[in-house]
Coordinates of C-alpha atoms in Angstrom, one line a residue:
Chain A
X1 CA 52.1 -43.0 15.9
X2 CA 52.9 -43.3 12.2
X3 CA 50.1 -42.2 9.9
X4 CA 51.6 -42.8 6.5
X5 CA 51.7 -46.5 5.6
X6 CA 55.0 -48.0 4.6
X7 CA 54.5 -51.6 5.8
X8 CA 54.6 -54.5 3.3
X9 CA 51.0 -55.3 4.2
X10 CA 49.8 -51.7 3.8
X11 CA 46.5 -50.9 2.0
X12 CA 48.6 -49.7 -1.0
X13 CA 50.6 -52.9 -1.4
X14 CA 47.4 -55.0 -1.0
X15 CA 45.8 -53.0 -3.8
X16 CA 48.9 -53.2 -5.9
X17 CA 48.9 -57.0 -5.8
X18 CA 45.9 -57.0 -8.1
X19 CA 47.2 -54.0 -10.1
X20 CA 47.9 -56.0 -13.2
X21 CA 44.9 -58.4 -13.2
X22 CA 42.0 -58.3 -15.5
X23 CA 39.0 -56.2 -14.2
X24 CA 41.2 -54.4 -11.7
X25 CA 39.0 -51.3 -11.9
X26 CA 35.9 -53.1 -10.8
X27 CA 37.1 -56.0 -8.6
X28 CA 39.8 -56.2 -6.0
X29 CA 39.1 -59.8 -4.9
X30 CA 37.8 -58.8 -1.5
X31 CA 34.0 -59.4 -1.6
X32 CA 34.2 -61.3 1.7
X33 CA 34.7 -58.1 3.7
X34 CA 31.3 -56.9 2.7
X35 CA 29.9 -60.1 4.3
X36 CA 32.0 -59.4 7.4
X37 CA 30.4 -56.0 7.8
X38 CA 26.9 -57.6 7.5
X39 CA 27.8 -60.2 10.1
X40 CA 28.9 -57.5 12.5
X41 CA 25.7 -55.5 11.9
X42 CA 23.6 -58.7 12.1
X43 CA 24.7 -59.5 15.6
X44 CA 22.7 -56.6 17.0
X45 CA 19.7 -57.0 14.6
X46 CA 16.2 -58.1 15.4
X47 CA 16.1 -61.9 15.5
X48 CA 12.3 -62.0 15.3
X49 CA 12.4 -60.5 11.8
X50 CA 15.0 -63.0 10.7
X51 CA 13.0 -65.9 12.2
X52 CA 9.7 -64.8 10.6
X53 CA 11.1 -65.4 7.1
X54 CA 11.9 -69.0 8.0
X55 CA 8.7 -69.7 9.9
X56 CA 6.4 -68.6 7.1
X57 CA 6.9 -71.6 4.7
X58 CA 7.0 -73.9 7.7
X59 CA 3.4 -72.8 8.7
X60 CA 2.3 -73.5 5.1
X61 CA 3.8 -77.0 5.4
X62 CA 1.9 -77.7 8.6
X63 CA -1.4 -76.1 7.5
X64 CA -1.5 -77.5 4.0
X65 CA 0.7 -80.6 4.2
X66 CA -0.8 -82.0 7.3
X67 CA -4.1 -80.1 7.5
X68 CA -5.5 -79.9 3.9
X69 CA -3.4 -83.0 3.1
X70 CA -5.6 -85.2 5.1
X71 CA -8.6 -84.4 3.0
X72 CA -6.7 -85.0 -0.2
X73 CA -5.0 -88.3 0.5
X74 CA -2.2 -88.5 -2.1
X75 CA -1.0 -87.1 -5.4
X76 CA 1.4 -88.2 -8.0
X77 CA 4.8 -86.6 -8.4
X78 CA 6.2 -85.5 -11.8
X79 CA 7.2 -89.0 -12.7
X80 CA 3.9 -90.7 -11.9
X81 CA 4.8 -92.1 -8.5
X82 CA 2.2 -91.7 -5.8
X83 CA 3.3 -89.6 -2.8
X84 CA 1.7 -88.1 0.2
X85 CA 0.5 -84.5 -0.2
X86 CA 2.9 -83.2 2.4
X87 CA 5.8 -84.9 0.6
X88 CA 4.6 -83.2 -2.6
X89 CA 4.5 -79.7 -1.3
X90 CA 7.5 -79.9 1.1
X91 CA 10.2 -79.5 -1.6
X92 CA 8.3 -76.6 -3.1
X93 CA 8.3 -74.9 0.3
X94 CA 12.0 -75.6 0.7
X95 CA 12.6 -73.8 -2.6
X96 CA 10.4 -71.0 -1.4
X97 CA 12.4 -70.8 1.9
X98 CA 15.6 -70.4 0.0
X99 CA 14.0 -67.8 -2.2
X100 CA 12.6 -65.8 0.7
X101 CA 15.9 -65.7 2.6
X102 CA 17.7 -64.5 -0.5
X103 CA 15.0 -61.9 -1.4
X104 CA 14.6 -60.4 2.0
X105 CA 18.2 -59.3 2.1
X106 CA 18.8 -58.5 -1.6
X107 CA 15.7 -56.2 -1.9
X108 CA 14.6 -54.2 1.1
X109 CA 17.9 -54.4 3.0
X110 CA 19.9 -53.5 -0.2
X111 CA 17.4 -50.6 -0.9
X112 CA 18.0 -49.2 2.6
X113 CA 21.8 -49.5 2.4
X114 CA 21.8 -47.9 -1.0
X115 CA 19.6 -44.9 -0.4
X116 CA 19.7 -44.2 3.3
X117 CA 22.8 -45.7 4.9
X118 CA 24.9 -44.7 1.9
X119 CA 26.9 -47.9 2.6
X120 CA 27.9 -48.6 -1.0
X121 CA 29.1 -45.1 -1.5
X122 CA 31.3 -45.5 1.6
X123 CA 32.6 -48.9 0.4
X124 CA 33.4 -47.6 -3.1
X125 CA 35.5 -44.8 -1.6
X126 CA 37.9 -47.5 -0.4
X127 CA 40.0 -49.7 -2.6
X128 CA 37.0 -52.0 -3.2
X129 CA 35.4 -52.1 -6.6
X130 CA 31.7 -52.4 -7.5
X131 CA 32.0 -56.1 -8.3
X132 CA 33.3 -56.7 -4.8
X133 CA 30.3 -55.0 -3.4
X134 CA 27.9 -56.9 -5.6
X135 CA 29.3 -60.3 -4.9
X136 CA 29.6 -59.5 -1.1
X137 CA 26.0 -58.4 -0.8
X138 CA 24.7 -61.2 -3.0
X139 CA 26.8 -63.7 -1.0
X140 CA 25.3 -62.5 2.2
X141 CA 21.7 -62.7 0.9
X142 CA 22.5 -66.2 -0.5
X143 CA 23.8 -67.2 3.0
X144 CA 20.4 -66.3 4.5
X145 CA 18.6 -68.4 1.8
X146 CA 21.0 -71.2 2.5
X147 CA 20.4 -71.1 6.3
X148 CA 16.6 -71.0 5.8
X149 CA 16.9 -74.0 3.6
X150 CA 19.0 -76.0 6.1
X151 CA 16.6 -75.1 8.8
X152 CA 13.7 -76.3 6.7
X153 CA 15.4 -79.6 6.0
X154 CA 16.0 -80.1 9.7
X155 CA 12.3 -79.8 10.3
X156 CA 11.4 -82.0 7.4
X157 CA 13.5 -85.0 8.6
X158 CA 11.6 -85.9 11.8
X159 CA 8.3 -85.4 9.9
X160 CA 9.4 -88.3 7.6
X161 CA 9.6 -86.1 4.5
X162 CA 13.1 -87.0 3.5
X163 CA 12.8 -90.3 1.8
X164 CA 16.3 -90.9 0.5
X165 CA 19.9 -89.7 0.6
X166 CA 19.3 -88.1 -2.8
X167 CA 17.4 -85.5 -0.8
X168 CA 20.7 -84.1 0.4
X169 CA 21.2 -82.8 -3.2
X170 CA 18.4 -80.3 -2.3
X171 CA 21.0 -78.4 -0.2
X172 CA 23.3 -77.4 -3.1
X173 CA 20.1 -77.0 -5.0
X174 CA 18.9 -74.4 -2.4
X175 CA 22.3 -72.6 -2.6
X176 CA 21.9 -72.3 -6.4
X177 CA 18.3 -71.1 -6.0
X178 CA 19.2 -68.6 -3.3
X179 CA 22.2 -67.3 -5.4
X180 CA 20.0 -66.8 -8.4
X181 CA 17.3 -64.9 -6.5
X182 CA 19.8 -62.8 -4.5
X183 CA 21.7 -61.8 -7.6
X184 CA 18.6 -61.0 -9.6
X185 CA 16.9 -59.3 -6.6
X186 CA 19.8 -57.0 -6.0
X187 CA 20.1 -56.1 -9.7
X188 CA 16.4 -55.1 -9.8
X189 CA 16.5 -53.3 -6.5
X190 CA 19.5 -51.3 -7.7
X191 CA 17.4 -49.8 -10.5
X192 CA 14.4 -48.9 -8.2
X193 CA 14.2 -45.5 -6.7
X194 CA 11.1 -45.3 -4.5
X195 CA 9.2 -47.3 -1.9
X196 CA 6.3 -47.5 -4.3
X197 CA 8.4 -49.3 -6.9
X198 CA 9.8 -51.6 -4.2
X199 CA 6.3 -52.7 -3.3
X200 CA 5.9 -54.1 -6.8
X201 CA 8.4 -56.8 -5.9
X202 CA 6.1 -58.0 -3.1
X203 CA 3.2 -57.8 -5.5
X204 CA 5.0 -60.1 -7.9
X205 CA 6.3 -62.5 -5.3
X206 CA 3.0 -63.6 -3.8
X207 CA 1.3 -64.9 -6.9
X208 CA 4.5 -66.5 -8.0
X209 CA 4.6 -68.4 -4.7
X210 CA 1.0 -69.5 -5.0
X211 CA 0.8 -70.6 -8.6
X212 CA 4.2 -72.0 -9.5
X213 CA 3.2 -75.6 -9.0
X214 CA 3.7 -75.2 -5.3
X215 CA 0.5 -76.8 -4.0
X216 CA -0.7 -78.8 -7.1
X217 CA 0.7 -80.0 -10.4
X218 CA 0.9 -77.5 -13.2
X219 CA -1.2 -79.8 -15.5
X220 CA -4.5 -78.4 -14.2
X221 CA -3.9 -75.1 -16.1
X222 CA -4.5 -74.5 -19.8
X223 CA -1.3 -74.6 -21.9
X224 CA -0.8 -70.8 -22.2
X225 CA -0.9 -70.3 -18.4
X226 CA 1.5 -73.2 -18.0
X227 CA 3.9 -71.5 -20.4
X228 CA 3.9 -68.3 -18.4
X229 CA 4.5 -70.1 -15.2
X230 CA 7.3 -72.2 -16.7
X231 CA 9.1 -68.9 -17.5
X232 CA 9.1 -68.0 -13.8
X233 CA 12.2 -68.7 -11.6
X234 CA 10.3 -70.2 -8.7
X235 CA 8.8 -72.9 -11.0
X236 CA 12.3 -74.0 -12.0
X237 CA 13.4 -73.9 -8.4
X238 CA 10.5 -76.1 -7.3
X239 CA 11.0 -78.6 -10.1
X240 CA 14.6 -78.9 -9.2
X241 CA 14.0 -79.4 -5.5
X242 CA 11.1 -81.7 -6.0
X243 CA 13.2 -84.0 -8.2
X244 CA 16.0 -84.1 -5.7
X245 CA 13.8 -84.7 -2.7
X246 CA 11.7 -87.4 -4.3
X247 CA 14.7 -89.0 -6.1
X248 CA 13.5 -88.4 -9.7
X249 CA 16.9 -87.5 -11.2
X250 CA 17.4 -87.0 -14.9
X251 CA 19.3 -84.9 -17.4
X252 CA 16.3 -82.7 -17.9
X253 CA 17.1 -81.1 -14.5
X254 CA 20.0 -79.3 -16.2
X255 CA 17.5 -76.9 -17.8
X256 CA 16.7 -75.6 -14.3
X257 CA 20.3 -75.4 -13.3
X258 CA 21.2 -73.4 -16.4
X259 CA 18.2 -71.1 -15.8
X260 CA 19.6 -70.2 -12.4
X261 CA 23.2 -69.9 -13.7
X262 CA 21.9 -67.3 -16.2
X263 CA 20.0 -65.5 -13.5
X264 CA 23.2 -65.3 -11.4
X265 CA 25.4 -64.0 -14.2
X266 CA 22.8 -61.4 -15.4
X267 CA 22.2 -60.3 -11.8
X268 CA 25.9 -59.8 -11.1
X269 CA 26.5 -58.0 -14.4
X270 CA 23.6 -55.5 -14.0
X271 CA 24.3 -54.9 -10.3
X272 CA 27.9 -54.1 -11.0
X273 CA 26.9 -51.9 -13.9
X274 CA 24.3 -50.0 -11.9
X275 CA 26.6 -49.5 -8.9
X276 CA 29.2 -48.1 -11.3
X277 CA 26.7 -45.8 -12.8
X278 CA 25.3 -44.6 -9.5
X279 CA 28.4 -44.1 -7.5
X280 CA 31.3 -43.8 -10.0
X281 CA 29.8 -41.7 -12.7
Chain B
X1 CA 51.1 -35.8 -5.6
X2 CA 48.2 -34.6 -7.7
X3 CA 48.5 -33.1 -11.2
X4 CA 45.6 -31.7 -13.2
X5 CA 45.7 -30.1 -16.7
X6 CA 42.5 -28.9 -18.4
X7 CA 40.5 -31.1 -16.1
X8 CA 36.8 -31.0 -17.1
X9 CA 33.6 -32.6 -15.9
X10 CA 30.3 -32.2 -17.8
X11 CA 26.9 -33.5 -16.6
X12 CA 24.6 -33.4 -19.5
X13 CA 24.8 -29.8 -20.7
X14 CA 26.0 -28.5 -17.4
X15 CA 29.8 -27.8 -17.1
X16 CA 30.6 -28.5 -13.4
X17 CA 34.4 -28.2 -13.8
X18 CA 35.7 -26.2 -16.8
X19 CA 39.2 -27.0 -17.8
X20 CA 41.2 -26.3 -14.5
X21 CA 44.9 -26.7 -14.0
X22 CA 46.5 -27.3 -10.6
X23 CA 49.1 -29.3 -8.7
X24 CA 49.2 -30.5 -5.2
X25 CA 52.7 -31.0 -3.6
X26 CA 53.7 -33.5 -1.0
X27 CA 53.0 -32.5 2.6
X28 CA 51.1 -29.3 1.9
X29 CA 47.6 -28.4 2.8
X30 CA 45.9 -27.5 -0.4
X31 CA 42.5 -25.7 -0.4
X32 CA 39.7 -25.4 -2.9
X33 CA 37.8 -22.3 -1.9
X34 CA 34.5 -21.2 -3.5
X35 CA 30.8 -20.9 -3.0
X36 CA 28.4 -23.8 -3.3
X37 CA 28.2 -25.1 -6.8
X38 CA 31.7 -23.8 -7.8
X39 CA 32.8 -27.3 -8.8
X40 CA 34.8 -28.1 -5.6
X41 CA 33.1 -31.3 -4.7
X42 CA 33.1 -32.6 -8.3
X43 CA 36.9 -31.9 -8.4
X44 CA 37.3 -33.8 -5.2
X45 CA 35.3 -36.8 -6.5
X46 CA 37.5 -37.0 -9.6
X47 CA 40.6 -37.0 -7.4
X48 CA 39.1 -39.6 -5.2
X49 CA 38.6 -41.8 -8.4
X50 CA 34.8 -42.2 -7.9
X51 CA 33.9 -39.8 -10.8
X52 CA 35.3 -40.1 -14.3
X53 CA 36.6 -36.9 -15.9
X54 CA 35.0 -35.8 -19.2
X55 CA 38.3 -34.3 -20.5
X56 CA 41.8 -33.2 -19.7
X57 CA 44.5 -35.0 -17.7
X58 CA 44.5 -36.1 -14.1
X59 CA 47.1 -38.2 -12.3
X60 CA 47.2 -39.0 -8.6
X61 CA 50.7 -40.2 -7.5
X62 CA 51.4 -40.7 -11.2
X63 CA 48.4 -43.0 -11.7
X64 CA 45.4 -42.5 -14.0
X65 CA 42.2 -42.7 -12.0
X66 CA 40.2 -44.0 -15.0
X67 CA 42.4 -47.1 -15.0
X68 CA 43.7 -47.6 -11.5
X69 CA 40.8 -46.6 -9.3
X70 CA 41.1 -49.1 -6.5
X71 CA 44.9 -48.7 -6.3
X72 CA 44.6 -44.9 -6.1
X73 CA 41.9 -45.1 -3.5
X74 CA 44.2 -47.3 -1.3
X75 CA 46.5 -44.2 -1.1
X76 CA 43.7 -41.8 -0.1
X77 CA 41.7 -41.1 3.0
X78 CA 38.2 -39.6 2.1
X79 CA 36.1 -37.5 4.5
X80 CA 32.9 -36.8 2.6
X81 CA 30.7 -33.7 3.1
X82 CA 28.0 -35.6 4.8
X83 CA 28.9 -38.1 7.5
X84 CA 28.2 -41.6 6.1
X85 CA 29.1 -43.6 9.2
X86 CA 27.6 -47.0 9.5
X87 CA 24.7 -46.4 11.8
X88 CA 24.2 -50.1 12.5
X89 CA 27.7 -50.5 13.9
X90 CA 29.5 -49.3 17.0
X91 CA 32.1 -46.6 17.0
X92 CA 35.1 -49.0 17.1
X93 CA 33.4 -51.3 14.6
X94 CA 33.1 -48.5 12.1
X95 CA 36.9 -48.1 12.1
X96 CA 37.5 -51.8 12.0
X97 CA 35.2 -52.6 9.2
X98 CA 36.5 -49.7 7.1
X99 CA 40.0 -51.0 7.5
X100 CA 38.8 -54.4 6.4
X101 CA 37.4 -52.9 3.2
X102 CA 41.0 -52.0 2.4
X103 CA 42.0 -55.6 3.1
X104 CA 44.0 -54.8 6.2
X105 CA 44.6 -57.7 8.6
X106 CA 42.6 -58.0 11.8
X107 CA 45.9 -58.0 13.8
X108 CA 47.0 -54.7 12.3
X109 CA 43.6 -53.2 12.8
X110 CA 43.3 -54.2 16.5
X111 CA 46.1 -51.7 17.4
X112 CA 45.2 -49.2 14.7
X113 CA 41.6 -48.8 15.9
X114 CA 42.8 -48.0 19.4
X115 CA 45.3 -45.5 18.0
X116 CA 42.6 -43.8 16.0
X117 CA 40.0 -43.7 18.8
X118 CA 42.6 -41.9 20.8
X119 CA 43.4 -39.5 18.0
X120 CA 39.7 -38.7 17.5
X121 CA 39.2 -38.4 21.3
X122 CA 36.6 -41.1 21.2
X123 CA 38.1 -43.8 23.3
X124 CA 35.3 -43.5 25.9
X125 CA 32.6 -43.7 23.2
X126 CA 34.0 -46.8 21.6
X127 CA 31.0 -49.0 22.4
X128 CA 28.3 -46.4 21.5
X129 CA 26.4 -46.7 18.2
X130 CA 27.7 -44.3 15.7
X131 CA 24.3 -42.6 15.5
X132 CA 24.5 -41.7 19.2
X133 CA 27.4 -39.3 18.7
X134 CA 27.3 -35.5 18.5
X135 CA 28.0 -33.7 15.2
X136 CA 31.6 -32.9 16.1
X137 CA 32.3 -36.4 17.3
X138 CA 30.8 -37.9 14.2
X139 CA 33.0 -35.7 12.1
X140 CA 36.1 -36.7 14.1
X141 CA 35.2 -40.4 13.7
X142 CA 34.8 -39.9 10.0
X143 CA 38.2 -38.3 9.8
X144 CA 39.7 -41.1 11.9
X145 CA 38.0 -43.6 9.6
X146 CA 39.7 -41.9 6.6
X147 CA 43.1 -42.5 8.3
X148 CA 42.7 -46.2 8.8
X149 CA 44.7 -47.1 5.7
X150 CA 47.5 -44.7 6.6
X151 CA 46.8 -42.5 3.5
X152 CA 49.3 -40.2 2.0
X153 CA 46.6 -37.8 1.0
X154 CA 43.6 -37.0 3.1
X155 CA 40.6 -35.5 1.2
X156 CA 38.3 -33.4 3.3
X157 CA 35.1 -32.0 1.8
X158 CA 33.7 -29.1 3.8
X159 CA 35.1 -30.6 7.1
X160 CA 33.6 -28.1 9.5
X161 CA 30.3 -27.2 7.9
X162 CA 27.5 -27.4 10.5
X163 CA 29.8 -27.6 13.5
X164 CA 29.8 -25.2 16.4
X165 CA 32.9 -23.0 17.0
X166 CA 34.3 -25.2 19.7
X167 CA 34.0 -28.4 17.7
X168 CA 35.6 -26.6 14.7
X169 CA 38.7 -25.7 16.8
X170 CA 39.1 -29.2 18.1
X171 CA 38.9 -30.4 14.5
X172 CA 41.4 -27.9 13.2
X173 CA 43.8 -28.9 15.9
X174 CA 43.5 -32.6 14.8
X175 CA 44.1 -31.6 11.2
X176 CA 47.2 -29.6 12.1
X177 CA 48.6 -32.6 13.8
X178 CA 48.1 -34.6 10.7
X179 CA 49.9 -32.0 8.7
X180 CA 52.8 -32.2 11.1
X181 CA 53.0 -35.9 10.4
X182 CA 53.5 -35.2 6.8
X183 CA 50.0 -36.1 5.5
X184 CA 49.0 -34.1 2.4
X185 CA 45.6 -32.5 3.0
X186 CA 43.2 -31.5 0.2
X187 CA 40.4 -29.4 1.7
X188 CA 37.3 -27.8 0.2
X189 CA 35.6 -25.1 2.1
X190 CA 33.4 -22.0 1.7
X191 CA 34.7 -20.6 5.0
X192 CA 37.4 -18.1 4.5
X193 CA 38.7 -18.3 8.0
X194 CA 39.1 -22.1 7.6
X195 CA 41.0 -21.7 4.4
X196 CA 43.3 -19.1 6.1
X197 CA 43.8 -21.3 9.1
X198 CA 44.5 -24.5 7.4
X199 CA 45.8 -24.0 3.9
X200 CA 49.3 -23.4 2.7
X201 CA 48.1 -22.8 -0.8
X202 CA 44.7 -22.6 -2.4
X203 CA 42.7 -22.1 -5.5
X204 CA 39.7 -19.9 -5.6
X205 CA 37.0 -21.5 -7.7
X206 CA 33.8 -20.0 -9.2
X207 CA 31.5 -21.6 -11.8
X208 CA 33.9 -24.4 -12.5
X209 CA 36.8 -22.2 -13.2
X210 CA 39.9 -21.2 -11.2
X211 CA 39.8 -17.5 -10.4
X212 CA 43.1 -17.2 -8.6
X213 CA 45.8 -19.3 -7.0
X214 CA 48.3 -18.7 -4.2
X215 CA 48.9 -18.8 -0.4
X216 CA 46.2 -17.0 1.6
X217 CA 48.5 -14.1 2.5
X218 CA 49.6 -13.9 -1.1
X219 CA 46.1 -13.7 -2.4
X220 CA 45.1 -11.1 0.1
X221 CA 48.1 -9.0 -0.8
X222 CA 47.3 -9.3 -4.5
X223 CA 43.6 -8.8 -4.5
X224 CA 42.7 -6.8 -1.4
X225 CA 44.2 -4.0 0.7
X226 CA 45.7 -4.1 4.1
X227 CA 42.6 -3.1 6.0
X228 CA 38.9 -3.0 5.4
X229 CA 36.5 -0.5 6.9
X230 CA 32.9 -1.8 7.1
X231 CA 30.2 0.8 7.6
X232 CA 26.4 0.3 7.8
X233 CA 24.0 3.1 7.3
X234 CA 20.8 1.0 7.0
X235 CA 19.9 -0.8 3.8
X236 CA 18.0 2.1 2.3
X237 CA 20.8 4.6 2.5
X238 CA 23.9 2.5 1.7
X239 CA 23.9 3.2 -2.1
X240 CA 23.3 6.9 -1.8
X241 CA 26.0 7.4 0.9
X242 CA 28.5 5.2 -1.0
X243 CA 28.6 7.9 -3.8
X244 CA 29.6 10.5 -1.2
X245 CA 32.5 8.5 0.2
X246 CA 33.7 6.9 -3.0
X247 CA 36.9 8.9 -2.9
X248 CA 38.1 7.2 0.3
X249 CA 40.5 4.2 0.3
X250 CA 41.6 2.4 -2.8
X251 CA 38.2 1.1 -3.7
X252 CA 34.7 0.8 -2.2
X253 CA 32.2 -2.0 -2.6
X254 CA 28.5 -1.7 -1.8
X255 CA 26.7 -4.8 -0.5
X256 CA 23.0 -4.9 0.3
X257 CA 23.7 -4.5 4.1
X258 CA 27.0 -2.6 4.3
X259 CA 29.7 -0.6 2.5
X260 CA 33.3 -1.9 2.4
X261 CA 36.1 0.5 2.0
X262 CA 39.5 -1.0 1.1
X263 CA 42.3 1.1 2.4
X264 CA 45.7 1.1 4.2
X265 CA 44.3 2.9 7.2
X266 CA 40.7 2.2 8.1
X267 CA 40.6 4.4 11.2
X268 CA 41.7 7.4 9.2
X269 CA 38.9 6.8 6.7
X270 CA 36.4 6.4 9.4
X271 CA 37.4 9.8 10.7
X272 CA 36.9 11.3 7.2
X273 CA 33.4 9.8 7.1
X274 CA 32.5 11.3 10.4
X275 CA 33.9 14.7 9.3
X276 CA 31.5 14.6 6.4
X277 CA 28.8 14.6 9.0
X278 CA 27.7 11.0 8.2
X279 CA 27.0 8.8 11.1
X280 CA 27.1 5.1 10.4
X281 CA 24.9 2.8 12.5
X282 CA 27.9 0.5 13.0
X283 CA 31.5 0.6 11.9
X284 CA 34.3 -1.9 12.0
X285 CA 37.9 -1.8 10.9
X286 CA 39.4 -5.3 10.2
X287 CA 42.2 -7.0 8.3
X288 CA 41.4 -8.1 4.8
X289 CA 40.5 -11.7 4.4
X290 CA 39.9 -14.2 1.6
X291 CA 36.3 -13.2 1.7
X292 CA 37.4 -9.9 0.2
X293 CA 39.6 -11.6 -2.3
X294 CA 36.6 -13.6 -3.5
X295 CA 34.4 -10.5 -3.6
X296 CA 37.0 -8.8 -5.7
X297 CA 37.3 -11.7 -8.1
X298 CA 33.7 -12.5 -8.6
X299 CA 31.7 -9.5 -7.4
X300 CA 29.8 -11.9 -5.0
X301 CA 30.2 -13.0 -1.4
X302 CA 31.1 -16.5 -0.6
X303 CA 28.2 -17.4 1.7
X304 CA 25.1 -16.2 0.1

């Protein structure tokens, strides 16, 4: 057997192909291989845990949309049209679903891989760069958010909660949301060192889920509370998905899109920086 | 292959590597010998381009690791001190995925993985989870993994620490085979026998500095005598007796548990001791080793 690589498609020639490109010391254009690794590990993982993240918002939809909803009758959406209570909260739960999927992977799983499995250290000993690792891991988390969102849509359709074709826009919307949460979630996780600190993420997520205009319009709050909530990512996610699902499109939605784009860029930047500081000091 | 001049690494106000010069040539087995904390692992990390140097020059295959990290790492195989196999994956998946990290094609890896499983004597364990392997097997898998990109240089950080004697010998055999294939080996160790077995040339490091450089035989010739006589009189009497026998050999060294007498004829010196009416609890005549070189250079033993 030959041990020293001479072939045209050797690891060296592959790395050299990017040798002159910008950012060659942090990125080798191969973030997909991190996702491949996750797919391989995922095949043998516990499906119940994966399923639970999807089922949670679904239970909320059934309990509140069709249970509590009967007592309420109807509400008006952001544009003043009357809608059923289930139709009002369904887009919010869709957004939550995308968020949950992205957050599960980009926080606890990333924390484990970073501190116990030493996976990133291993990856960075190869010709991968920290940006490859960041994009690959965030991409994987995003994928989970995306799958949760699709699953949720498939449940909504037969329940009569998808009124128009515009609702399909909620799928790219969910990708954007999942990308933003995955990116930001991994960046924050990369700075945390203990389980104790990790619990703060959960502590923050629950109230954000309950109070971001998920179950009732924001207008019931005094102005100062409204301002705080409007700074939260889930509120933007819900506004975006609700507008798509109920067909209330307008240029104002761009604000939410930009909010998530900024989240994605900041998350990638800080994750890459932190991985470099931790494993390539 | 590797060239370092005045290579320095500082963490805060701690100088881990203090301006060292060395060169590693193609096809040789180069060793970094020294106790824990000597700066061996830090040096390895700088070569592996995962740690930025604070000062000095360093090139690997003519490339600067600060600028061409991923490219250099494509040339290297890295076997870290602690096995960091992917516990969630099977044995063969560990090799496959690692190859994918280098961008190698699935087709190429299909054959390569089989070849490496055979090399690591793990073909029968291919479908086990990595965490189910024994220590020696894990280490062999880690080495096989480091070979997946057909590296020109294989970096091994303390390759046999924590392994039983049998597992060590199997591992050494595998490393010899690699050397025969022309792979350049860079090995850190604090075991003198390992350095003597594996290394063509080595540097002895202590506190971030290079104390000596040469082949194992060379270093022993330069810094130690042909033979060493070890005598034990019990910890309370060693110092007192050492004064009485100080005239023997070229040099004596008193350790807490024994006295070492460096000489050309250990048996003759032992007879002298017995003639003086001193009766050691145990005595041993042996060839000098790198351990003695290290003791001579630093006044301390390697494994403390």
